[in-house]
CSV table of C-alpha atoms in Angstrom, one decimal:
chain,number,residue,atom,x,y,z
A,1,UNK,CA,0.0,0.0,0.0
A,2,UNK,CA,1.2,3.6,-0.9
A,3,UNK,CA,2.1,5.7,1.9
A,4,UNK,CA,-0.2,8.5,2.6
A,5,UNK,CA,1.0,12.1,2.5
A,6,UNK,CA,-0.1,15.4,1.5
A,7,UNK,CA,-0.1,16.5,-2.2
A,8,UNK,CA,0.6,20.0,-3.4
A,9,UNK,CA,-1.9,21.8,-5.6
A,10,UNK,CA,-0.7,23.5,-8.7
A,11,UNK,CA,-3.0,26.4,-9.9
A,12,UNK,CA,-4.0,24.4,-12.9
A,13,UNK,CA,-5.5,21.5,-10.3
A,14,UNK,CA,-6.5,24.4,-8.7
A,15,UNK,CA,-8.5,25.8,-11.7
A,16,UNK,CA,-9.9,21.8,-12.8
A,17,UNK,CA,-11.7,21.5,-8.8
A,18,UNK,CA,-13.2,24.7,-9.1
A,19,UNK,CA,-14.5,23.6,-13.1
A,20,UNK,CA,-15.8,20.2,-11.2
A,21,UNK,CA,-17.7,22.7,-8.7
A,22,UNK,CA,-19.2,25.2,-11.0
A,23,UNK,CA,-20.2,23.3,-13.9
A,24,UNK,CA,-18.7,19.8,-14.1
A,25,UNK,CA,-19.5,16.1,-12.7
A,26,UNK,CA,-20.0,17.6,-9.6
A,27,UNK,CA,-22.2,20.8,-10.3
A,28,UNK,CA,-25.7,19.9,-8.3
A,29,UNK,CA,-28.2,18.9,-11.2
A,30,UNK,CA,-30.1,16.1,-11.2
A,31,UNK,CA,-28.6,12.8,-11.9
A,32,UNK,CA,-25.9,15.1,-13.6
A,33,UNK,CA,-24.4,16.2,-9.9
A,34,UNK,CA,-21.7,14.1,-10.6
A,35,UNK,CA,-18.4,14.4,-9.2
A,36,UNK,CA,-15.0,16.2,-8.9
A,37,UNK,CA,-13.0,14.6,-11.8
A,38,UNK,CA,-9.5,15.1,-10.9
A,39,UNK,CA,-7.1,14.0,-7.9
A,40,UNK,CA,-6.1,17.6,-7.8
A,41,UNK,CA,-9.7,18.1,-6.8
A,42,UNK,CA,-9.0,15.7,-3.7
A,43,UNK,CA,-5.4,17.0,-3.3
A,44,UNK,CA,-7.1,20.7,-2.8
A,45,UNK,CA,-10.7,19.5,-0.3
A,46,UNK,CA,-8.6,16.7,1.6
A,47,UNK,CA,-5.1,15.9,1.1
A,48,UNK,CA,-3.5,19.1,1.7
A,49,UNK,CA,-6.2,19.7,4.3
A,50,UNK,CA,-5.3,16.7,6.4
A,51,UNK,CA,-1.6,18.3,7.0
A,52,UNK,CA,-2.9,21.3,8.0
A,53,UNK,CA,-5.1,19.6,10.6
A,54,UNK,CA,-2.2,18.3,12.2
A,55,UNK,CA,-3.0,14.8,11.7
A,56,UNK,CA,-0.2,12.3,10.5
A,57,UNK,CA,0.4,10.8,7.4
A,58,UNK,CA,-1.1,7.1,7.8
A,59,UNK,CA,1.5,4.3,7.1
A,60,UNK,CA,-0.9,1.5,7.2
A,61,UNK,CA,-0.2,-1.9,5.0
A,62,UNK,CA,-3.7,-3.4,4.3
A,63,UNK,CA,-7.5,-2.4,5.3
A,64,UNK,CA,-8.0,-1.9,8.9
A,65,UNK,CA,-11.0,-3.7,10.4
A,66,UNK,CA,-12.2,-3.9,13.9
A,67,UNK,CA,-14.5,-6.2,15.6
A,68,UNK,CA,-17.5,-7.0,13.3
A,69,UNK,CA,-21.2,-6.4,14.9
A,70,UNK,CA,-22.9,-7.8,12.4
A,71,UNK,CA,-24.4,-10.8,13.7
A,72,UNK,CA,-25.7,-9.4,16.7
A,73,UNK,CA,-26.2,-5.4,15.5
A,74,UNK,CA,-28.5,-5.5,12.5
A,75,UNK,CA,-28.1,-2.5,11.0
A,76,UNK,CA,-25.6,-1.4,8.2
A,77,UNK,CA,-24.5,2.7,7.9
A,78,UNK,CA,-24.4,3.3,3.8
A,79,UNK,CA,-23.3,7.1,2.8
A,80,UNK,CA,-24.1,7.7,-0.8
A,81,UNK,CA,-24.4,10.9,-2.9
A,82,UNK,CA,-28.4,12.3,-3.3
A,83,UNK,CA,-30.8,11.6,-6.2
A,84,UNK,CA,-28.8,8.2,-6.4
A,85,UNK,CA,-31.1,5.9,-5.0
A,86,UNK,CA,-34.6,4.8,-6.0
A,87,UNK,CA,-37.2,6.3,-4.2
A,88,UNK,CA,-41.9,6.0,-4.2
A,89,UNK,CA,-44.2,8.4,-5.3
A,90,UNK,CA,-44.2,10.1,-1.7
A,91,UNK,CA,-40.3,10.4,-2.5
A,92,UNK,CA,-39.6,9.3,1.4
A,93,UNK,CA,-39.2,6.0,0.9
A,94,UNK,CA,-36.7,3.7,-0.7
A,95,UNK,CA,-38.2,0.5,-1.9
A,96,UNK,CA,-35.3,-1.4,-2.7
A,97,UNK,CA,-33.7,-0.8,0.7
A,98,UNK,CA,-37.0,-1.3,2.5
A,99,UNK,CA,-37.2,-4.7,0.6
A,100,UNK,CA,-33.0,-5.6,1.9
A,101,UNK,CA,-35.0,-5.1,5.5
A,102,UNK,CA,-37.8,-7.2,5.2
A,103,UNK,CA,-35.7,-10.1,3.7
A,104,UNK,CA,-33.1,-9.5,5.9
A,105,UNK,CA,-33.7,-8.2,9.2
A,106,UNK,CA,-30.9,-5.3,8.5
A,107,UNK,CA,-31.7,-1.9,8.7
A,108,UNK,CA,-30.1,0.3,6.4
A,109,UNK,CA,-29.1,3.9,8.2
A,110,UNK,CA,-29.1,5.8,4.8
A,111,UNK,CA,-27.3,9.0,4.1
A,112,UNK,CA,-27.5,11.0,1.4
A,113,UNK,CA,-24.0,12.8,2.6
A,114,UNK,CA,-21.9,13.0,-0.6
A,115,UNK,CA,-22.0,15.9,-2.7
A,116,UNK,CA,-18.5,16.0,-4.3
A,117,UNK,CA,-16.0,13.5,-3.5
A,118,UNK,CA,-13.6,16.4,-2.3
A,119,UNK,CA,-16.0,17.5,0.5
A,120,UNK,CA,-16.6,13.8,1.5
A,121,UNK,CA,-12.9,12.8,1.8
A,122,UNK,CA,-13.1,16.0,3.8
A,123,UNK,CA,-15.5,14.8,6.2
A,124,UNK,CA,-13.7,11.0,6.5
A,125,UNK,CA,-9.7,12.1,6.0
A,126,UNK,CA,-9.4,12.6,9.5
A,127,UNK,CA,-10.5,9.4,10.9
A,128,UNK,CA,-9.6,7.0,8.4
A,129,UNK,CA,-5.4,8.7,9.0
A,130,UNK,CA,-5.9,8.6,12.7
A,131,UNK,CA,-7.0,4.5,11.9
A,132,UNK,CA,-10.7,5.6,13.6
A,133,UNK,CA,-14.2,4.7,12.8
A,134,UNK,CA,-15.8,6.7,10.4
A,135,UNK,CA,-19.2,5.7,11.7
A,136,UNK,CA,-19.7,4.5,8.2
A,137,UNK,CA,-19.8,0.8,6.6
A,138,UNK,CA,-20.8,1.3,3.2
A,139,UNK,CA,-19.4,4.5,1.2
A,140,UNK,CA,-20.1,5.2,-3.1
A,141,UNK,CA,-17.3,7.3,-4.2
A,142,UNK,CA,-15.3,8.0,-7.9
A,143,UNK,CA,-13.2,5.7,-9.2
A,144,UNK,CA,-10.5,8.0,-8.9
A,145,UNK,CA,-11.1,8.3,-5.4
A,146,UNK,CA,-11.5,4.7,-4.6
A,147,UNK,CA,-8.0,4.4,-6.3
A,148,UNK,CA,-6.2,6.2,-3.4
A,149,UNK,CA,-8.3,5.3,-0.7
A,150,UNK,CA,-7.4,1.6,-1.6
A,151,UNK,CA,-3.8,2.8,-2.3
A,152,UNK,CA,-3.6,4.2,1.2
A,153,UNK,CA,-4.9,1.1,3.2
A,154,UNK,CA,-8.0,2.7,4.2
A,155,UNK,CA,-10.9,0.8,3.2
A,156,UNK,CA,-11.1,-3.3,3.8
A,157,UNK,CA,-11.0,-6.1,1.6
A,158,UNK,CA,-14.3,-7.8,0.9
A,159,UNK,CA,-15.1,-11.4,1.6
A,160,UNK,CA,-15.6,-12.5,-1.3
A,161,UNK,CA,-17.9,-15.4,0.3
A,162,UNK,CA,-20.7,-13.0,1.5
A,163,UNK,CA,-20.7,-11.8,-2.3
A,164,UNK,CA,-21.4,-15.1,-4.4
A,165,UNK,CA,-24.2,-12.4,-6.4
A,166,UNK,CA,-22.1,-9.5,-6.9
A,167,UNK,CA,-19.5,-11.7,-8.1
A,168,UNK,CA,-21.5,-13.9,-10.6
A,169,UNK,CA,-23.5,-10.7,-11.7
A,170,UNK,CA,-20.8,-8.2,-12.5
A,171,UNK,CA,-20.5,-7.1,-15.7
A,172,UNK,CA,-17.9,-7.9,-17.9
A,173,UNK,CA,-16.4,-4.2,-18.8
A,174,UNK,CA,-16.6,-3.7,-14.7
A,175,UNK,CA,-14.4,-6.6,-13.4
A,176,UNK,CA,-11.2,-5.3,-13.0
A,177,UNK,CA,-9.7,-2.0,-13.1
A,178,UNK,CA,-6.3,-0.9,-12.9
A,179,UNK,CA,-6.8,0.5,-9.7
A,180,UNK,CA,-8.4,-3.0,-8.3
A,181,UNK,CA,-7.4,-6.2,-10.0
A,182,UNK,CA,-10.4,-8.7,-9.3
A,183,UNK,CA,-12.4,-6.0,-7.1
A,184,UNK,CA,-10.8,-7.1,-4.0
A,185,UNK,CA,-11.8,-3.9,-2.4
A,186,UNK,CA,-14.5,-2.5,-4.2
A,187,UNK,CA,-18.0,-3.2,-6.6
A,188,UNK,CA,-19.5,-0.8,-8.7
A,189,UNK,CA,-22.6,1.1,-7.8
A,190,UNK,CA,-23.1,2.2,-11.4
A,191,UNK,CA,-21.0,3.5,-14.5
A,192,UNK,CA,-20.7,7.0,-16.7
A,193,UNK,CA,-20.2,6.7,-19.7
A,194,UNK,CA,-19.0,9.7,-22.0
A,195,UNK,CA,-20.6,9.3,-25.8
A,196,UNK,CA,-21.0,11.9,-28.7
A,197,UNK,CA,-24.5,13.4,-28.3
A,198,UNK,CA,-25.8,15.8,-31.3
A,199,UNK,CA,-29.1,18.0,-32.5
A,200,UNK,CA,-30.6,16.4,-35.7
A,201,UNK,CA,-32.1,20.1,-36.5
A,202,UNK,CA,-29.0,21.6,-35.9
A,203,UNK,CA,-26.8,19.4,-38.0
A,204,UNK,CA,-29.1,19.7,-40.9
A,205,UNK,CA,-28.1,16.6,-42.7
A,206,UNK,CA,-24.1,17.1,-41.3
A,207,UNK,CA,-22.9,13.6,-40.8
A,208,UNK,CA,-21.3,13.0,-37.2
A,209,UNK,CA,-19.8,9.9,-36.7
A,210,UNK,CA,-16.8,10.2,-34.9
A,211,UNK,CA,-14.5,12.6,-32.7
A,212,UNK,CA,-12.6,14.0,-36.2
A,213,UNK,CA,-16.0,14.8,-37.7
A,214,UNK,CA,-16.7,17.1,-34.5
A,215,UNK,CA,-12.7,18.2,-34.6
A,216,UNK,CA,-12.2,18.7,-38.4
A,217,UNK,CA,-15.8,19.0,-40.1
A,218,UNK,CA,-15.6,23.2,-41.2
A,219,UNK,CA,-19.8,23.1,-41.4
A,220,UNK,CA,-19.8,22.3,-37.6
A,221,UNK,CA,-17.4,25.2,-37.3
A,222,UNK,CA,-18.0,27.2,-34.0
A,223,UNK,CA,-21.1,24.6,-32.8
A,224,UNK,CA,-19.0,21.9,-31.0
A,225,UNK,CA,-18.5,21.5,-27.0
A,226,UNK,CA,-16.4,19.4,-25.3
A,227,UNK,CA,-15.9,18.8,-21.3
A,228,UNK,CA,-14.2,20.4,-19.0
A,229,UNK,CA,-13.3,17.2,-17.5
A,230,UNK,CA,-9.7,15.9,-18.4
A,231,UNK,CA,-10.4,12.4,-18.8
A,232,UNK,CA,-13.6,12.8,-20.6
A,233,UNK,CA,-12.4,14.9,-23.3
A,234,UNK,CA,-8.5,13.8,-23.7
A,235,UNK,CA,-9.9,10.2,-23.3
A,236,UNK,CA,-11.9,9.8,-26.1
A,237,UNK,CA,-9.7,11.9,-28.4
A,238,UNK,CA,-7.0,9.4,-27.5
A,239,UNK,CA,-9.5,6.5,-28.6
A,240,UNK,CA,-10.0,8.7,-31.8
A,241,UNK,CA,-6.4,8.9,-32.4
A,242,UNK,CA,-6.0,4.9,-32.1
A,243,UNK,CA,-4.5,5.1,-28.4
A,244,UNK,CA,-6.1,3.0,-25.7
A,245,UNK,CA,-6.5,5.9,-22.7
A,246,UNK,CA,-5.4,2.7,-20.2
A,247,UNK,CA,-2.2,2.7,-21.6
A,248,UNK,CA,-1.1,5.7,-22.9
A,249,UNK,CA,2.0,7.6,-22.9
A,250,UNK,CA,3.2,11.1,-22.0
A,251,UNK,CA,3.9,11.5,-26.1
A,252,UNK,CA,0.3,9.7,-26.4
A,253,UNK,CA,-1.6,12.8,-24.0
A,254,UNK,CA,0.7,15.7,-25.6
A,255,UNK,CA,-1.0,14.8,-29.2
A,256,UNK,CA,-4.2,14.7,-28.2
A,257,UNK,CA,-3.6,18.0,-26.4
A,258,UNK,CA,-2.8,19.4,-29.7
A,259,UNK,CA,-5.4,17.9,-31.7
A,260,UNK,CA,-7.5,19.8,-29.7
A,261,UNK,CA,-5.6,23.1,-29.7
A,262,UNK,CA,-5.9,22.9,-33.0
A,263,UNK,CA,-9.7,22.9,-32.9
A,264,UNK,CA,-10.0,25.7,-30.6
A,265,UNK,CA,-7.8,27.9,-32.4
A,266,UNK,CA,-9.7,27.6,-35.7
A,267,UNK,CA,-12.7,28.3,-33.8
A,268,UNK,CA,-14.5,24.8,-34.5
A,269,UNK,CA,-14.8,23.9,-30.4
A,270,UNK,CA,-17.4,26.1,-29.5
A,271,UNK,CA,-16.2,26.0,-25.7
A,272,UNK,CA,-15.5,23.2,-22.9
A,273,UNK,CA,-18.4,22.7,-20.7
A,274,UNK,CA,-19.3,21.1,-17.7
A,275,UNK,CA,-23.4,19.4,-18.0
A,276,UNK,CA,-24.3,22.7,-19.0
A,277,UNK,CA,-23.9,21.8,-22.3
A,278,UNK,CA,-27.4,20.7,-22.0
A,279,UNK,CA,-29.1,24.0,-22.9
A,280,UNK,CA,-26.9,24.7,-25.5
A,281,UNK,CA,-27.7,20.9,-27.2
A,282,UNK,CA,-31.4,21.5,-26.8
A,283,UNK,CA,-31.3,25.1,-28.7
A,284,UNK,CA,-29.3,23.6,-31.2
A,285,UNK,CA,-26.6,26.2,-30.3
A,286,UNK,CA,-24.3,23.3,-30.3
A,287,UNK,CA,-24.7,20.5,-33.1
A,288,UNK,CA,-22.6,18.2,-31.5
A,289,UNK,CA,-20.6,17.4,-28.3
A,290,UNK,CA,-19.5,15.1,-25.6
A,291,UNK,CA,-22.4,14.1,-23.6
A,292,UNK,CA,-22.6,12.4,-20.2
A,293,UNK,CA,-25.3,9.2,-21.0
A,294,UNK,CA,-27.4,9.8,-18.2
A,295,UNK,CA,-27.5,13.5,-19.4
A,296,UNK,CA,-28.5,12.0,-22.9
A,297,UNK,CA,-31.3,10.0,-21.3
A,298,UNK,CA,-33.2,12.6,-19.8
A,299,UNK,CA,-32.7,14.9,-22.7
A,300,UNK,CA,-33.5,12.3,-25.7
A,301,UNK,CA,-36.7,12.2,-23.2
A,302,UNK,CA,-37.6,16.2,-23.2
A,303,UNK,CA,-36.4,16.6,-26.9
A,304,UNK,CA,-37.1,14.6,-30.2
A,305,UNK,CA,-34.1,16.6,-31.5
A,306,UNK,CA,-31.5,14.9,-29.2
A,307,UNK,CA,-29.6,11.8,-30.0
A,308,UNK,CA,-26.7,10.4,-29.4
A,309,UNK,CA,-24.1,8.3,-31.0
A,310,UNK,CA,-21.5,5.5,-30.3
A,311,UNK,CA,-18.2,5.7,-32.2
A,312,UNK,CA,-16.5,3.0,-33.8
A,313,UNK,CA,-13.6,4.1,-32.3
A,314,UNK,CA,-15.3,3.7,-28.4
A,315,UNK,CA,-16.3,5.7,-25.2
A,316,UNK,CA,-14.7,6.5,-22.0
A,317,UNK,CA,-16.7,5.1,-18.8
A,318,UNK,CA,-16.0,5.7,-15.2
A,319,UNK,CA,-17.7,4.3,-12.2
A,320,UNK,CA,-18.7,5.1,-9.1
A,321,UNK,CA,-17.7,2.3,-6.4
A,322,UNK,CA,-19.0,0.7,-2.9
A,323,UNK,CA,-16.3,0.4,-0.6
A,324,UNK,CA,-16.1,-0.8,3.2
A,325,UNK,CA,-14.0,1.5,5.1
A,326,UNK,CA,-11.7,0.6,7.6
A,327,UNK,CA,-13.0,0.4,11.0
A,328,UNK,CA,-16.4,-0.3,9.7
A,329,UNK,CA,-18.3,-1.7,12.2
A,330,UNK,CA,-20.8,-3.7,10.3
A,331,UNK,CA,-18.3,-5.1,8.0
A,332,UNK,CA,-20.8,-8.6,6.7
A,333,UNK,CA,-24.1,-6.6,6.5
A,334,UNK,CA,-22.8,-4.5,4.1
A,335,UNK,CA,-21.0,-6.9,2.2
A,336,UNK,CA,-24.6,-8.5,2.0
A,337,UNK,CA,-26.1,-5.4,0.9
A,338,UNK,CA,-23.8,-4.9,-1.9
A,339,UNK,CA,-24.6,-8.7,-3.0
A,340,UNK,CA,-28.3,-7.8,-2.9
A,341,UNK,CA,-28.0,-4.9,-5.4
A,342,UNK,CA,-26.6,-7.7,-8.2
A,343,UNK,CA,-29.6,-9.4,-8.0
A,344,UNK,CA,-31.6,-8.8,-11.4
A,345,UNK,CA,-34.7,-7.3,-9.3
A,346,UNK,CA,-33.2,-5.1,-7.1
A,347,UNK,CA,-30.4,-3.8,-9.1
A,348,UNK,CA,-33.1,-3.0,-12.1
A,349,UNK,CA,-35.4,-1.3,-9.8
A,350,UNK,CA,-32.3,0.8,-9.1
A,351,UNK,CA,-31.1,1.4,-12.9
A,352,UNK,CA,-34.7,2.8,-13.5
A,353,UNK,CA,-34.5,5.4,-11.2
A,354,UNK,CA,-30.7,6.7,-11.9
A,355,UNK,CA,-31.0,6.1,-15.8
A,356,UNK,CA,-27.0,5.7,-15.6
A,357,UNK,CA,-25.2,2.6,-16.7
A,358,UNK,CA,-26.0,-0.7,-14.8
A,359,UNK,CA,-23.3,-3.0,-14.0
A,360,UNK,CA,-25.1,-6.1,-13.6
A,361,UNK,CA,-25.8,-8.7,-15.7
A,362,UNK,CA,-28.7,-10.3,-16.3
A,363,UNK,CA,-31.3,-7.7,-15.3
A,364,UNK,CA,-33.0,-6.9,-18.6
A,365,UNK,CA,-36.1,-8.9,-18.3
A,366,UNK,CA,-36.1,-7.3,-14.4
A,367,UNK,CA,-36.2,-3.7,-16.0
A,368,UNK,CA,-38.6,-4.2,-18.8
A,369,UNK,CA,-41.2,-5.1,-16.0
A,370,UNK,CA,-40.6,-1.6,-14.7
A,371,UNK,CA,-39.8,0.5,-18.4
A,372,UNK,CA,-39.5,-1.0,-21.0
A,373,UNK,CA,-37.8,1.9,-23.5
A,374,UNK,CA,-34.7,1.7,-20.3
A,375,UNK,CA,-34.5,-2.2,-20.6
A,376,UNK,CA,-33.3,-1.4,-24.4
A,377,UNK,CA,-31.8,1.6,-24.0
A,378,UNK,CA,-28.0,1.1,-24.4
A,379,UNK,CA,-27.0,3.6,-22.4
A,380,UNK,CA,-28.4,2.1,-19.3
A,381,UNK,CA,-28.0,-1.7,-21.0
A,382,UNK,CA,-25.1,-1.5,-22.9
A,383,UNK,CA,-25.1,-4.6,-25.4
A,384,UNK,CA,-22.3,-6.7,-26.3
A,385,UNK,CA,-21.0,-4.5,-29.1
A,386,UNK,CA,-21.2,-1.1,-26.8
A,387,UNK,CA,-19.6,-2.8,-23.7
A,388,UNK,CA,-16.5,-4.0,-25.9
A,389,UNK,CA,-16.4,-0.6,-26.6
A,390,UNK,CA,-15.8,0.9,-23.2
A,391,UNK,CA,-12.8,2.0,-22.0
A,392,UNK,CA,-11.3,3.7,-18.8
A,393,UNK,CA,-8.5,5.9,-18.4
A,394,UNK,CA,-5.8,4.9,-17.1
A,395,UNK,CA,-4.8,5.8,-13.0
A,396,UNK,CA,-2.5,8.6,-12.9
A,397,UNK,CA,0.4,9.6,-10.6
A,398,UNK,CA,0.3,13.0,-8.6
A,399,UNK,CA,3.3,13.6,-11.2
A,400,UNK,CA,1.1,13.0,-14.4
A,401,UNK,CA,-2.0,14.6,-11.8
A,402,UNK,CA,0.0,18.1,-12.1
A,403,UNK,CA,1.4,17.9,-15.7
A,404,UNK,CA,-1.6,16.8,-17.3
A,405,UNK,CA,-4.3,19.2,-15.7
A,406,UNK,CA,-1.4,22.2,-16.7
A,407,UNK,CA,-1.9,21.2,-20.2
A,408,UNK,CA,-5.4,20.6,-20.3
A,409,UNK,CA,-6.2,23.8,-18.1
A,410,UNK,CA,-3.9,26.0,-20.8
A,411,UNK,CA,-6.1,23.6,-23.9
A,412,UNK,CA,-9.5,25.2,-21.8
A,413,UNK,CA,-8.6,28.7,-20.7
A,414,UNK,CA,-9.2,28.1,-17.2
């Protein structure tokens, strides 16, 4: 495990949190209030914070766990972020957890405590350093996040026998990230994916296919977004390119950099844009752009103009991730909850709520019970096809955390 110690910001890290807060991932919307995107973003809300709270740097070698109440304590502490969990027609009521009670005898104390993953490593940095309880068992956080948490020793290994579901279920395209081979630590609570999204009145009979078409097209001059987020945007201009955003190289990130520059300077990128992109798309100010999906779903649902698009060349997708944090005091109850959401009922009454990619096989009959235009909607169901196209980028070291938001902040303007 990585020792944990502070990180410094650089004013272009500086300059990508702020982004996330105003406008990006992690702007308030709803279903679009999705996260900070950059470890700069935690290395500004937590890691520089902890330091200056006069709390050590943790030296720990593996997940911490204490005694485990489980069997005698039903009850399980989950800490999620809001509008991520399905809820009844009263909207003070989640079904699917009232359903894990009944069946189970655990209660689930729910909290709808994460709004940015920088303010909630804020709230847990202190004691997860000091090897504390966090009064938490279950916590849904960024991949990125997840990455250093698990780098730091913080959060537990699972048992991988109180998750027979979870593991039989998971989807394909979700089983093991770079950051946690085999999801030892962690399962994913659901995916983003980042696709091309267009206006059909707006384009007028342009043909968008790919990433160069919204780069290099002159009749979509001035009426193309991209994101603010780093990964979103230099991802999938890497997979446009022919490089594999797990994998790529310093070289690799400077030419897509460039690519880009080379867009903005003629004028053809329109501007980079957190999910306020959304108006623009609907007005048909912008023609084309990258789109989060579960953006796309709700507007392809308020606007017949709206569509969105696959390329050949494939789509970035992150996840947000269950982990057990160290100290957790209901350690099995929560591993049984996260087994409970990979059952095909459960896990589809869930995907119908949050419209954002499922992780779990299998649930497609489940969800066309509930909706059937979600059961085949690909960006909630990705197919075979789609999930082959998926691809994450790669983790990154606070090295490459500082050099690549520099570039990409000069690329935006911020």
């Amino acid at each position: 495990m990585e020792q944990y110690e502070p990180d410094r910001l650089s004013p272009a890290q500086v300059a990508a949190m702020r982004r996330s807060f105003r406008n990006g991932r992690a702007a308030l919307s709803r279903r679009s209030l999705l996260r900070a995107s950059a470890g700069g973003a935690l290395a500004a809300g937590g890691l520089g914070a902890l330091s200056a709270c006069g709390i050590p740097p943790a030296a720990q070698t593996s997940g911490v766990s204490s005694e485990d109440h489980s069997a005698k304590e039903k009850t399980v502490h989950f800490s999620n972020w809001t509008e991520y969990m399905d809820v009844d027609d009263s909207e003070k009521r989640h079904p699917t957890l009232d359903e894990f009670r009944r069946r189970t005898g655990i209660t689930v104390k729910y909290t709808e405590d994460i709004n940015d993953n920088v303010e909630f490593f804020g709230k847990i940095k202190p004691q997860l350093a000091a090897g504390q309880p966090t009064g938490r068992d279950l916590i849904c956080v960024t991949d990125w996040l997840a990455a250093r948490l698990i780098r730091f020793g913080w959060v537990q290994k699972l048992d991988p026998s109180n998750l027979p579901t979870a593991y039989a279920n998971l989807s394909q395209q979700f089983r093991s990230p770079d950051w946690d081979p085999g999801r030892a630590y962690s399962y994913p609570w659901t995916g983003i994916s980042t696709v091309i999204a267009y206006n059909k009145k707006a384009l007028d009979g342009v043909e968008v296919t790919s990433v160069s078409d919204m780069l290099d097209n002159p009749k979509l001059k001035g009426r193309v977004g991209f994101l603010s987020e780093m990964r979103d945007s230099v991802g999938m201009t890497l997979l446009d390119m022919g490089k594999d955003p797990g994998r790529f190289t310093d070289d690799d990130f400077d030419a897509a950099v460039a690519r880009m520059q080379r867009a903005v300077d003629k004028g053809q990128i329109r501007r980079f844009t957190g999910n306020d992109y959304t108006s623009d798309l609907t007005k048909g100010d912008l023609a084309a752009c990258l789109a989060w999906a579960g953006d796309v779903v709700q507007l392809k649902a308020d606007s017949p103009d709206v569509d969105f698009l696959i390329p050949d060349s494939g789509y970035m997708t992150s996840t947000d991730n269950l982990l057990v944090p160290n100290k957790a005091r209901h350690k099995t109850n929560a591993e049984r909850l996260i087994d409970y959401y990979y059952e095909p009922r459960p896990a589809a009454q869930l995907a119908a709520y949050i419209n954002y990619v499922c992780p779990v096989d299998g649930v497609k009959e489940e969800l066309a019970k509930i909706d059937e235009d979600a059961a085949n909607n690909p960006l909630i169901l990705p197919d075979q096809d789609m999930a082959a196209k998926s691809r994450a980028f790669r983790s990154l070291s606070a090295k490459e955390e500082t050099a690549y938001e520099e570039k990409f902040a000069k690329l935006t303007g911020a």
